[in-house]
Amino acid sequence: MKPILFNTEMVRAILEGLKTVTRRVVKPQPPNAHDILDFDEEDNSFDFLCGMIADNCFIDFAYTAKAPYRPGDILYVRETWCKTDCFGLQDGYVYKANDNSILEQTGFIPKWRPSIHMPREAARIFLRVESVRVERLQNVTDEQAKKEGAEEWLVASTRDWDKNPDYILSFRYIWNHTVKKEYRALYGWDANPWVWVIEFERISREEAISDV
């Protein structure tokens, strides 16, 4: 079982059944890659076709990158959380993605802990990887953008969202706001980086444990 991180908004989208795919940057980016050569199922790796100029000649070469997950992998979601012994909560865990207004009315102020520090025993969301592929970020389709949970994000637009939602525009907003500013030149929407496209389904804790 492997961990995967999501921010609070995307955790909510998963819980509501709106998010069934995630894109993650290929790191490091394959140098000057312009195509995909092959996928090695045994190695779980993709070969990129790259190019360089040497002695005034354009030379093709292969660059291999290993995917972070493979189909069938079980993942537990790391999210912003805290633990408390109060209120008789199950296992004592509280999650930022939940509506915690009732708890806050009692004077409880959560001391949120970053998702990166969440132990597996605190996880409540489990996913099974269905497929993994690699593509350019801007190749995302409207349907794929919607599966990224984009419909929960409204961006400034002259369009009537209810009649003509622009999921790609919304996903672009999501993507750029999950990439740190100092890295946007490398990994932001305009940079059009190569990304891993990871499709998944949500499963129960019992399924996750039995499949491990």
Short mmCIF file of C-alpha atoms in Angstrom, two decimals, residues 90-200:
data_model
loop_
_atom_site.label_atom_id
_atom_site.label_comp_id
_atom_site.label_asym_id
_atom_site.label_seq_id
_atom_site.Cartn_x
_atom_site.Cartn_y
_atom_site.Cartn_z
CA GLN A 90 -13.97 7.34 16.12
CA ASP A 91 -10.22 6.77 16.43
CA GLY A 92 -9.92 10.42 17.51
CA TYR A 93 -9.20 11.76 14.01
CA VAL A 94 -10.56 14.99 12.56
CA TYR A 95 -10.15 15.95 8.90
CA LYS A 96 -10.02 19.47 7.47
CA ALA A 97 -12.03 18.39 4.42
CA ASN A 98 -15.03 17.69 6.68
CA ASP A 99 -17.57 20.23 7.87
CA ASN A 100 -16.21 20.76 11.39
CA SER A 101 -18.52 23.64 12.27
CA ILE A 102 -20.36 21.65 14.96
CA LEU A 103 -17.10 20.82 16.71
CA GLU A 104 -15.90 24.41 16.39
CA GLN A 105 -19.08 25.65 18.08
CA THR A 106 -17.97 23.79 21.21
CA GLY A 107 -14.77 25.81 21.23
CA PHE A 108 -12.66 23.08 19.68
CA ILE A 109 -9.91 24.60 17.55
CA PRO A 110 -8.20 21.94 15.43
CA LYS A 111 -4.43 22.02 15.31
CA TRP A 112 -4.17 20.91 11.72
CA ARG A 113 -1.24 18.76 10.72
CA PRO A 114 0.13 18.68 7.15
CA SER A 115 -0.98 15.78 4.98
CA ILE A 116 2.63 14.69 4.48
CA HIS A 117 2.74 13.70 8.16
CA MET A 118 -0.41 11.58 8.15
CA PRO A 119 0.28 7.97 9.20
CA ARG A 120 -1.46 5.16 7.36
CA GLU A 121 -3.59 4.29 10.37
CA ALA A 122 -5.19 7.75 10.18
CA ALA A 123 -6.26 7.31 6.55
CA ARG A 124 -9.95 7.04 5.75
CA ILE A 125 -9.82 7.16 1.93
CA PHE A 126 -8.42 4.29 -0.12
CA LEU A 127 -7.99 4.09 -3.88
CA ARG A 128 -7.21 1.37 -6.41
CA VAL A 129 -5.19 2.46 -9.46
CA GLU A 130 -6.99 1.48 -12.66
CA SER A 131 -4.59 2.82 -15.28
CA VAL A 132 -1.43 4.89 -15.69
CA ARG A 133 -0.30 6.72 -18.80
CA VAL A 134 1.84 9.72 -19.68
CA GLU A 135 0.96 12.77 -21.76
CA ARG A 136 1.40 16.52 -22.02
CA LEU A 137 -0.59 18.52 -19.47
CA GLN A 138 -2.43 20.57 -22.10
CA ASN A 139 -3.67 17.39 -23.79
CA VAL A 140 -6.32 17.12 -21.09
CA THR A 141 -9.82 16.82 -22.56
CA ASP A 142 -12.97 18.45 -21.24
CA GLU A 143 -14.16 15.05 -19.96
CA GLN A 144 -10.83 14.38 -18.25
CA ALA A 145 -10.82 17.86 -16.69
CA LYS A 146 -14.25 17.11 -15.22
CA LYS A 147 -12.93 13.82 -13.80
CA GLU A 148 -10.18 15.87 -12.13
CA GLY A 149 -12.90 17.45 -10.00
CA ALA A 150 -12.88 20.69 -11.98
CA GLU A 151 -16.64 21.20 -11.84
CA GLU A 152 -16.31 22.24 -8.21
CA TRP A 153 -14.15 25.19 -9.19
CA LEU A 154 -15.68 28.29 -10.73
CA VAL A 155 -13.32 30.75 -12.35
CA ALA A 156 -13.82 34.27 -13.65
CA SER A 157 -15.48 33.84 -17.03
CA THR A 158 -18.00 35.58 -19.24
CA ARG A 159 -19.59 32.21 -19.95
CA ASP A 160 -22.77 30.97 -18.36
CA TRP A 161 -21.30 28.12 -16.30
CA ASP A 162 -24.57 26.24 -15.94
CA LYS A 163 -25.14 26.14 -19.70
CA ASN A 164 -21.59 25.94 -20.98
CA PRO A 165 -19.08 24.93 -18.29
CA ASP A 166 -15.44 25.26 -19.30
CA TYR A 167 -13.86 22.40 -17.37
CA ILE A 168 -10.45 22.80 -19.00
CA LEU A 169 -10.30 26.46 -17.95
CA SER A 170 -11.29 25.42 -14.45
CA PHE A 171 -8.68 22.64 -14.38
CA ARG A 172 -6.03 25.10 -15.54
CA TYR A 173 -6.92 27.26 -12.52
CA ILE A 174 -6.70 24.23 -10.21
CA TRP A 175 -3.36 23.14 -11.63
CA ASN A 176 -1.66 26.52 -11.37
CA HIS A 177 -2.84 26.95 -7.80
CA THR A 178 -1.41 23.61 -6.71
CA VAL A 179 2.04 24.35 -8.19
CA LYS A 180 4.25 26.57 -6.06
CA LYS A 181 4.94 29.94 -7.66
CA GLU A 182 8.67 29.31 -7.89
CA TYR A 183 8.01 26.16 -9.95
CA ARG A 184 5.31 27.45 -12.29
CA ALA A 185 7.82 28.32 -15.01
CA LEU A 186 8.78 24.63 -15.07
CA TYR A 187 5.55 22.85 -14.18
CA GLY A 188 2.72 25.37 -14.61
CA TRP A 189 0.03 25.16 -17.27
CA ASP A 190 1.91 27.36 -19.75
CA ALA A 191 5.02 25.17 -19.43
CA ASN A 192 2.92 22.21 -20.64
CA PRO A 193 4.99 19.59 -18.78
CA TRP A 194 4.79 15.83 -19.23
CA VAL A 195 2.53 14.37 -16.56
CA TRP A 196 1.52 10.98 -15.22
CA VAL A 197 -2.22 10.46 -15.66
CA ILE A 198 -3.42 8.18 -12.87
CA GLU A 199 -7.00 6.89 -13.05
CA PHE A 200 -8.41 5.38 -9.87
#
